[in-house]
Amino acid sequence: MKCKRKAVKPSRRPWSDPEPELEPDTEPGSSEQEGSEASVRIGDSWRGSLRSRAGRRQGGAGGGRRRRQQQHGSSTKERSVRRLESNERERQRMHKLNNAFQALREAIPHVKTDKKLSKIETLTLAKNYIKALTTIVLDMSGACLPAGGVPSEARLLQCYQQHLEDEGEDGLARYLTQMRRFSQDE
DNA sequence: TAGGCCATCTGGTCCT
DNA sequence: AGGACCAGATGGCCTA
């Protein structure tokens, strides 16, 4: 049983507590950061080059960064507040993502161990599980279809799409019930 | 101790 | 314009 994750990393300095040596009116990116491979010191650690990251994305978005800051034209404090709000939203987003992973873990059968499935294991198992279920359903239904009827794979897809339209969320159980009925009827 | 996994921060881009 | 999404970076925890 893992018991990890601290609520806040103590070694990381939040934006609400800016470096004291930072010039309040200096636009980040308007001086040496803009023109060179600038490393950024955050908390106790040095971060890699901003320029190299930007360059990987859009062939040099350093100017975009400056543009963004000019557009906002806000003070250091206002930017800090926005950063903190953004961080909070990102945390919430990741928590929702992790909840979805947990739900997926509980939905797929796997050899019970004390060890929690990792994310990559969860995705891989889920994919395999879906494939296996699909194979089973098609095998069970294929032999019983009337000649000239809708191919079983297409029917499966139809059924799934109908389910999505009708049910929205929380319909997996009903979908599975449908599938069972479908395979029994065939 | 190295490597895997993860949470968090961050800035750029996309979307509404 | 602002929020969502994405991916890189970083550092902590855990296990082999």
PDB file of C-alpha atoms (C1' of nucleotides) in Angstrom:
ATOM      1  CA  MET A   1       0.000   0.000   0.000  1.00  0.00           C
ATOM      2  CA  LYS A   2       1.506   3.180  -1.115  1.00  0.00           C
ATOM      3  CA  CYS A   3       1.074   6.217   0.966  1.00  0.00           C
ATOM      4  CA  LYS A   4       2.592   8.969  -1.041  1.00  0.00           C
ATOM      5  CA  ARG A   5       1.886  12.464  -2.222  1.00  0.00           C
ATOM      6  CA  LYS A   6       2.136  15.456  -0.075  1.00  0.00           C
ATOM      7  CA  ALA A   7      -0.450  18.175  -0.401  1.00  0.00           C
ATOM      8  CA  VAL A   8       2.082  20.826  -1.242  1.00  0.00           C
ATOM      9  CA  LYS A   9       5.650  20.350  -2.200  1.00  0.00           C
ATOM     10  CA  PRO A  10       7.649  22.162   0.433  1.00  0.00           C
ATOM     11  CA  SER A  11      10.586  22.608  -1.872  1.00  0.00           C
ATOM     12  CA  ARG A  12       8.540  24.486  -4.423  1.00  0.00           C
ATOM     13  CA  ARG A  13       7.923  28.114  -3.939  1.00  0.00           C
ATOM     14  CA  PRO A  14       4.453  29.162  -4.947  1.00  0.00           C
ATOM     15  CA  TRP A  15       3.981  32.218  -7.078  1.00  0.00           C
ATOM     16  CA  SER A  16       2.288  34.014  -4.276  1.00  0.00           C
ATOM     17  CA  ASP A  17       5.670  34.248  -2.663  1.00  0.00           C
ATOM     18  CA  PRO A  18       7.831  35.753  -5.362  1.00  0.00           C
ATOM     19  CA  GLU A  19      11.558  35.942  -5.226  1.00  0.00           C
ATOM     20  CA  PRO A  20      12.456  39.075  -3.316  1.00  0.00           C
ATOM     21  CA  GLU A  21      15.200  39.996  -5.739  1.00  0.00           C
ATOM     22  CA  LEU A  22      12.722  40.134  -8.578  1.00  0.00           C
ATOM     23  CA  GLU A  23      12.259  43.624  -9.908  1.00  0.00           C
ATOM     24  CA  PRO A  24       8.562  44.414  -9.399  1.00  0.00           C
ATOM     25  CA  ASP A  25       8.188  46.334 -12.621  1.00  0.00           C
ATOM     26  CA  THR A  26      10.392  44.154 -14.738  1.00  0.00           C
ATOM     27  CA  GLU A  27       8.443  42.237 -17.324  1.00  0.00           C
ATOM     28  CA  PRO A  28       9.649  38.674 -17.249  1.00  0.00           C
ATOM     29  CA  GLY A  29      10.878  37.885 -20.689  1.00  0.00           C
ATOM     30  CA  SER A  30      11.546  41.464 -21.566  1.00  0.00           C
ATOM     31  CA  SER A  31      15.215  41.366 -20.698  1.00  0.00           C
ATOM     32  CA  GLU A  32      17.747  38.579 -20.849  1.00  0.00           C
ATOM     33  CA  GLN A  33      15.121  35.877 -20.784  1.00  0.00           C
ATOM     34  CA  GLU A  34      13.879  37.030 -24.098  1.00  0.00           C
ATOM     35  CA  GLY A  35      17.030  36.893 -26.048  1.00  0.00           C
ATOM     36  CA  SER A  36      18.950  33.955 -24.706  1.00  0.00           C
ATOM     37  CA  GLU A  37      18.747  30.491 -23.311  1.00  0.00           C
ATOM     38  CA  ALA A  38      17.489  31.593 -19.939  1.00  0.00           C
ATOM     39  CA  SER A  39      17.307  29.204 -17.062  1.00  0.00           C
ATOM     40  CA  VAL A  40      14.785  30.062 -14.414  1.00  0.00           C
ATOM     41  CA  ARG A  41      15.311  29.591 -10.749  1.00  0.00           C
ATOM     42  CA  ILE A  42      12.219  28.492  -8.935  1.00  0.00           C
ATOM     43  CA  GLY A  43      12.456  27.661  -5.282  1.00  0.00           C
ATOM     44  CA  ASP A  44      15.652  25.705  -4.848  1.00  0.00           C
ATOM     45  CA  SER A  45      15.792  24.335  -8.335  1.00  0.00           C
ATOM     46  CA  TRP A  46      16.800  25.548 -11.754  1.00  0.00           C
ATOM     47  CA  ARG A  47      14.432  24.993 -14.566  1.00  0.00           C
ATOM     48  CA  GLY A  48      15.478  24.392 -18.104  1.00  0.00           C
ATOM     49  CA  SER A  49      15.519  26.781 -20.948  1.00  0.00           C
ATOM     50  CA  LEU A  50      12.260  28.525 -21.652  1.00  0.00           C
ATOM     51  CA  ARG A  51      13.323  29.245 -25.170  1.00  0.00           C
ATOM     52  CA  SER A  52      14.078  25.650 -26.010  1.00  0.00           C
ATOM     53  CA  ARG A  53      10.640  24.612 -24.783  1.00  0.00           C
ATOM     54  CA  ALA A  54       8.921  27.295 -26.752  1.00  0.00           C
ATOM     55  CA  GLY A  55      10.937  26.481 -29.787  1.00  0.00           C
ATOM     56  CA  ARG A  56       9.877  22.880 -29.707  1.00  0.00           C
ATOM     57  CA  ARG A  57       6.263  23.940 -29.843  1.00  0.00           C
ATOM     58  CA  GLN A  58       5.941  26.724 -32.316  1.00  0.00           C
ATOM     59  CA  GLY A  59       9.317  27.585 -33.665  1.00  0.00           C
ATOM     60  CA  GLY A  60      10.022  30.183 -31.031  1.00  0.00           C
ATOM     61  CA  ALA A  61       7.104  31.471 -29.065  1.00  0.00           C
ATOM     62  CA  GLY A  62       9.117  33.735 -26.836  1.00  0.00           C
ATOM     63  CA  GLY A  63       7.519  36.656 -28.578  1.00  0.00           C
ATOM     64  CA  GLY A  64       4.109  35.157 -27.927  1.00  0.00           C
ATOM     65  CA  ARG A  65       4.867  35.116 -24.265  1.00  0.00           C
ATOM     66  CA  ARG A  66       5.751  38.767 -24.304  1.00  0.00           C
ATOM     67  CA  ARG A  67       2.642  39.529 -26.336  1.00  0.00           C
ATOM     68  CA  ARG A  68       0.501  37.734 -23.804  1.00  0.00           C
ATOM     69  CA  GLN A  69       1.992  39.702 -20.977  1.00  0.00           C
ATOM     70  CA  GLN A  70       1.603  42.949 -22.848  1.00  0.00           C
ATOM     71  CA  GLN A  71      -2.012  42.136 -23.589  1.00  0.00           C
ATOM     72  CA  HIS A  72      -2.711  41.590 -19.936  1.00  0.00           C
ATOM     73  CA  GLY A  73      -0.599  44.502 -18.908  1.00  0.00           C
ATOM     74  CA  SER A  74      -1.132  43.569 -15.312  1.00  0.00           C
ATOM     75  CA  SER A  75       1.007  43.985 -12.270  1.00  0.00           C
ATOM     76  CA  THR A  76       3.189  41.304 -10.798  1.00  0.00           C
ATOM     77  CA  LYS A  77       0.664  40.786  -8.040  1.00  0.00           C
ATOM     78  CA  GLU A  78      -2.228  40.371 -10.458  1.00  0.00           C
ATOM     79  CA  ARG A  79      -0.247  37.870 -12.478  1.00  0.00           C
ATOM     80  CA  SER A  80       0.559  35.979  -9.316  1.00  0.00           C
ATOM     81  CA  VAL A  81      -3.100  35.778  -8.414  1.00  0.00           C
ATOM     82  CA  ARG A  82      -3.995  34.533 -11.882  1.00  0.00           C
ATOM     83  CA  ARG A  83      -1.210  31.981 -11.692  1.00  0.00           C
ATOM     84  CA  LEU A  84      -2.447  30.667  -8.378  1.00  0.00           C
ATOM     85  CA  GLU A  85      -5.998  30.424  -9.684  1.00  0.00           C
ATOM     86  CA  SER A  86      -4.739  28.659 -12.748  1.00  0.00           C
ATOM     87  CA  ASN A  87      -2.739  26.245 -10.624  1.00  0.00           C
ATOM     88  CA  GLU A  88      -5.818  25.459  -8.580  1.00  0.00           C
ATOM     89  CA  ARG A  89      -7.874  24.770 -11.696  1.00  0.00           C
ATOM     90  CA  GLU A  90      -5.154  22.544 -13.035  1.00  0.00           C
ATOM     91  CA  ARG A  91      -5.075  20.620  -9.753  1.00  0.00           C
ATOM     92  CA  GLN A  92      -8.842  20.150  -9.885  1.00  0.00           C
ATOM     93  CA  ARG A  93      -8.610  19.014 -13.473  1.00  0.00           C
ATOM     94  CA  MET A  94      -5.960  16.459 -12.616  1.00  0.00           C
ATOM     95  CA  HIS A  95      -8.003  15.261  -9.642  1.00  0.00           C
ATOM     96  CA  LYS A  96     -10.959  14.693 -11.933  1.00  0.00           C
ATOM     97  CA  LEU A  97      -8.733  12.828 -14.321  1.00  0.00           C
ATOM     98  CA  ASN A  98      -7.460  10.660 -11.481  1.00  0.00           C
ATOM     99  CA  ASN A  99     -11.007   9.967 -10.324  1.00  0.00           C
ATOM    100  CA  ALA A 100     -11.798   8.782 -13.818  1.00  0.00           C
ATOM    101  CA  PHE A 101      -8.743   6.527 -13.735  1.00  0.00           C
ATOM    102  CA  GLN A 102      -9.907   5.114 -10.421  1.00  0.00           C
ATOM    103  CA  ALA A 103     -13.362   4.419 -11.823  1.00  0.00           C
ATOM    104  CA  LEU A 104     -11.759   2.677 -14.766  1.00  0.00           C
ATOM    105  CA  ARG A 105      -9.603   0.574 -12.435  1.00  0.00           C
ATOM    106  CA  GLU A 106     -12.722  -0.564 -10.644  1.00  0.00           C
ATOM    107  CA  ALA A 107     -14.520  -1.328 -13.905  1.00  0.00           C
ATOM    108  CA  ILE A 108     -11.939  -3.673 -15.344  1.00  0.00           C
ATOM    109  CA  PRO A 109     -11.186  -7.079 -13.899  1.00  0.00           C
ATOM    110  CA  HIS A 110      -7.588  -7.814 -13.083  1.00  0.00           C
ATOM    111  CA  VAL A 111      -5.570 -10.102 -10.902  1.00  0.00           C
ATOM    112  CA  LYS A 112      -6.060  -8.832  -7.409  1.00  0.00           C
ATOM    113  CA  THR A 113      -2.881  -7.708  -5.807  1.00  0.00           C
ATOM    114  CA  ASP A 114      -2.048  -5.198  -3.172  1.00  0.00           C
ATOM    115  CA  LYS A 115      -0.454  -3.110  -5.810  1.00  0.00           C
ATOM    116  CA  LYS A 116      -2.600  -0.439  -7.392  1.00  0.00           C
ATOM    117  CA  LEU A 117      -2.655  -0.461 -11.175  1.00  0.00           C
ATOM    118  CA  SER A 118      -0.620   2.308 -12.666  1.00  0.00           C
ATOM    119  CA  LYS A 119      -2.228   4.603 -15.203  1.00  0.00           C
ATOM    120  CA  ILE A 120      -0.540   2.989 -18.146  1.00  0.00           C
ATOM    121  CA  GLU A 121      -1.482  -0.472 -16.863  1.00  0.00           C
ATOM    122  CA  THR A 122      -5.060   0.671 -16.407  1.00  0.00           C
ATOM    123  CA  LEU A 123      -5.314   1.954 -19.947  1.00  0.00           C
ATOM    124  CA  THR A 124      -3.701  -1.123 -21.413  1.00  0.00           C
ATOM    125  CA  LEU A 125      -5.919  -3.497 -19.460  1.00  0.00           C
ATOM    126  CA  ALA A 126      -9.018  -1.500 -20.338  1.00  0.00           C
ATOM    127  CA  LYS A 127      -8.171  -1.652 -24.003  1.00  0.00           C
ATOM    128  CA  ASN A 128      -7.619  -5.395 -23.823  1.00  0.00           C
ATOM    129  CA  TYR A 129     -10.807  -5.855 -21.846  1.00  0.00           C
ATOM    130  CA  ILE A 130     -12.867  -3.969 -24.405  1.00  0.00           C
ATOM    131  CA  LYS A 131     -11.350  -5.999 -27.195  1.00  0.00           C
ATOM    132  CA  ALA A 132     -12.070  -9.232 -25.366  1.00  0.00           C
ATOM    133  CA  LEU A 133     -15.673  -8.258 -24.639  1.00  0.00           C
ATOM    134  CA  THR A 134     -16.191  -7.199 -28.217  1.00  0.00           C
ATOM    135  CA  THR A 135     -14.848 -10.498 -29.467  1.00  0.00           C
ATOM    136  CA  ILE A 136     -17.104 -12.426 -27.128  1.00  0.00           C
ATOM    137  CA  VAL A 137     -20.206 -10.476 -28.062  1.00  0.00           C
ATOM    138  CA  LEU A 138     -19.515 -10.825 -31.752  1.00  0.00           C
ATOM    139  CA  ASP A 139     -18.798 -14.523 -31.424  1.00  0.00           C
ATOM    140  CA  MET A 140     -22.006 -15.083 -29.520  1.00  0.00           C
ATOM    141  CA  SER A 141     -24.134 -13.110 -31.921  1.00  0.00           C
ATOM    142  CA  GLY A 142     -22.524 -13.855 -35.254  1.00  0.00           C
ATOM    143  CA  ALA A 143     -23.803 -17.361 -35.795  1.00  0.00           C
ATOM    144  CA  CYS A 144     -27.403 -16.464 -35.015  1.00  0.00           C
ATOM    145  CA  LEU A 145     -27.912 -13.496 -37.294  1.00  0.00           C
ATOM    146  CA  PRO A 146     -30.527 -13.898 -40.013  1.00  0.00           C
ATOM    147  CA  ALA A 147     -29.145 -13.777 -43.511  1.00  0.00           C
ATOM    148  CA  GLY A 148     -29.142 -10.261 -44.882  1.00  0.00           C
ATOM    149  CA  GLY A 149     -29.498  -8.747 -41.454  1.00  0.00           C
ATOM    150  CA  VAL A 150     -27.359  -5.943 -40.093  1.00  0.00           C
ATOM    151  CA  PRO A 151     -23.824  -7.195 -39.577  1.00  0.00           C
ATOM    152  CA  SER A 152     -23.259  -7.867 -35.917  1.00  0.00           C
ATOM    153  CA  GLU A 153     -20.353  -5.459 -35.591  1.00  0.00           C
ATOM    154  CA  ALA A 154     -22.380  -2.635 -37.064  1.00  0.00           C
ATOM    155  CA  ARG A 155     -25.269  -3.508 -34.810  1.00  0.00           C
ATOM    156  CA  LEU A 156     -23.001  -3.400 -31.812  1.00  0.00           C
ATOM    157  CA  LEU A 157     -21.853   0.042 -32.836  1.00  0.00           C
ATOM    158  CA  GLN A 158     -25.426   1.190 -33.404  1.00  0.00           C
ATOM    159  CA  CYS A 159     -26.403  -0.018 -30.013  1.00  0.00           C
ATOM    160  CA  TYR A 160     -23.485   1.748 -28.397  1.00  0.00           C
ATOM    161  CA  GLN A 161     -24.179   5.028 -30.171  1.00  0.00           C
ATOM    162  CA  GLN A 162     -27.844   4.845 -29.274  1.00  0.00           C
ATOM    163  CA  HIS A 163     -26.848   4.283 -25.706  1.00  0.00           C
ATOM    164  CA  LEU A 164     -24.598   7.338 -25.717  1.00  0.00           C
ATOM    165  CA  GLU A 165     -27.368   9.505 -27.119  1.00  0.00           C
ATOM    166  CA  ASP A 166     -29.976   8.239 -24.719  1.00  0.00           C
ATOM    167  CA  GLU A 167     -28.076   7.892 -21.523  1.00  0.00           C
ATOM    168  CA  GLY A 168     -25.251  10.326 -21.398  1.00  0.00           C
ATOM    169  CA  GLU A 169     -23.405   9.609 -18.211  1.00  0.00           C
ATOM    170  CA  ASP A 170     -23.882   6.720 -15.811  1.00  0.00           C
ATOM    171  CA  GLY A 171     -25.143   4.421 -18.462  1.00  0.00           C
ATOM    172  CA  LEU A 172     -22.393   1.849 -18.608  1.00  0.00           C
ATOM    173  CA  ALA A 173     -24.320  -0.637 -16.498  1.00  0.00           C
ATOM    174  CA  ARG A 174     -27.372  -0.245 -18.676  1.00  0.00           C
ATOM    175  CA  TYR A 175     -25.269  -0.612 -21.761  1.00  0.00           C
ATOM    176  CA  LEU A 176     -23.775  -3.816 -20.455  1.00  0.00           C
ATOM    177  CA  THR A 177     -27.256  -5.091 -19.628  1.00  0.00           C
ATOM    178  CA  GLN A 178     -28.311  -4.261 -23.159  1.00  0.00           C
ATOM    179  CA  MET A 179     -25.340  -6.131 -24.468  1.00  0.00           C
ATOM    180  CA  ARG A 180     -26.139  -9.186 -22.388  1.00  0.00           C
ATOM    181  CA  ARG A 181     -29.733  -9.133 -23.592  1.00  0.00           C
ATOM    182  CA  PHE A 182     -28.493  -8.631 -27.102  1.00  0.00           C
ATOM    183  CA  SER A 183     -26.260 -11.670 -26.944  1.00  0.00           C
ATOM    184  CA  GLN A 184     -28.992 -13.765 -25.336  1.00  0.00           C
ATOM    185  CA  ASP A 185     -31.554 -12.785 -27.958  1.00  0.00           C
ATOM    186  CA  GLU A 186     -29.370 -13.660 -30.884  1.00  0.00           C
TER     187      GLU A 186
ATOM    188  C1'  DT B   1      20.937   3.596  -5.625  1.00  0.00           C
ATOM    189  C1'  DA B   2      18.504   3.596 -10.036  1.00  0.00           C
ATOM    190  C1'  DG B   3      14.309   3.608 -12.131  1.00  0.00           C
ATOM    191  C1'  DG B   4       9.280   3.923 -12.159  1.00  0.00           C
ATOM    192  C1'  DC B   5       5.378   6.445 -10.965  1.00  0.00           C
ATOM    193  C1'  DC B   6       3.212  10.344  -9.555  1.00  0.00           C
ATOM    194  C1'  DA B   7       1.660  15.331  -8.099  1.00  0.00           C
ATOM    195  C1'  DT B   8       2.451  19.798  -8.980  1.00  0.00           C
ATOM    196  C1'  DC B   9       3.891  23.963 -11.301  1.00  0.00           C
ATOM    197  C1'  DT B  10       4.297  26.335 -15.458  1.00  0.00           C
ATOM    198  C1'  DG B  11       3.711  28.588 -19.933  1.00  0.00           C
ATOM    199  C1'  DG B  12       2.028  27.923 -24.625  1.00  0.00           C
ATOM    200  C1'  DT B  13      -1.908  26.873 -27.444  1.00  0.00           C
ATOM    201  C1'  DC B  14      -6.662  25.868 -28.369  1.00  0.00           C
ATOM    202  C1'  DC B  15     -11.482  26.570 -27.694  1.00  0.00           C
ATOM    203  C1'  DT B  16     -15.736  28.863 -26.349  1.00  0.00           C
TER     204       DT B  16
ATOM    205  C1'  DA C   1     -10.716  37.298 -22.586  1.00  0.00           C
ATOM    206  C1'  DG C   2     -10.602  33.516 -19.825  1.00  0.00           C
ATOM    207  C1'  DG C   3     -10.702  28.706 -19.016  1.00  0.00           C
ATOM    208  C1'  DA C   4      -9.375  24.090 -20.669  1.00  0.00           C
ATOM    209  C1'  DC C   5      -5.968  21.345 -22.371  1.00  0.00           C
ATOM    210  C1'  DC C   6      -1.346  19.883 -23.058  1.00  0.00           C
ATOM    211  C1'  DA C   7       3.391  18.695 -22.332  1.00  0.00           C
ATOM    212  C1'  DG C   8       7.939  19.679 -20.171  1.00  0.00           C
ATOM    213  C1'  DA C   9      10.310  20.106 -15.855  1.00  0.00           C
ATOM    214  C1'  DT C  10      11.027  18.995 -11.206  1.00  0.00           C
ATOM    215  C1'  DG C  11      11.312  16.575  -7.040  1.00  0.00           C
ATOM    216  C1'  DG C  12       9.295  13.170  -3.655  1.00  0.00           C
ATOM    217  C1'  DC C  13       8.124   8.413  -2.578  1.00  0.00           C
ATOM    218  C1'  DC C  14       8.589   3.603  -3.274  1.00  0.00           C
ATOM    219  C1'  DT C  15      10.492  -0.828  -4.780  1.00  0.00           C
ATOM    220  C1'  DA C  16      13.832  -4.046  -6.702  1.00  0.00           C
TER     221       DA C  16
END
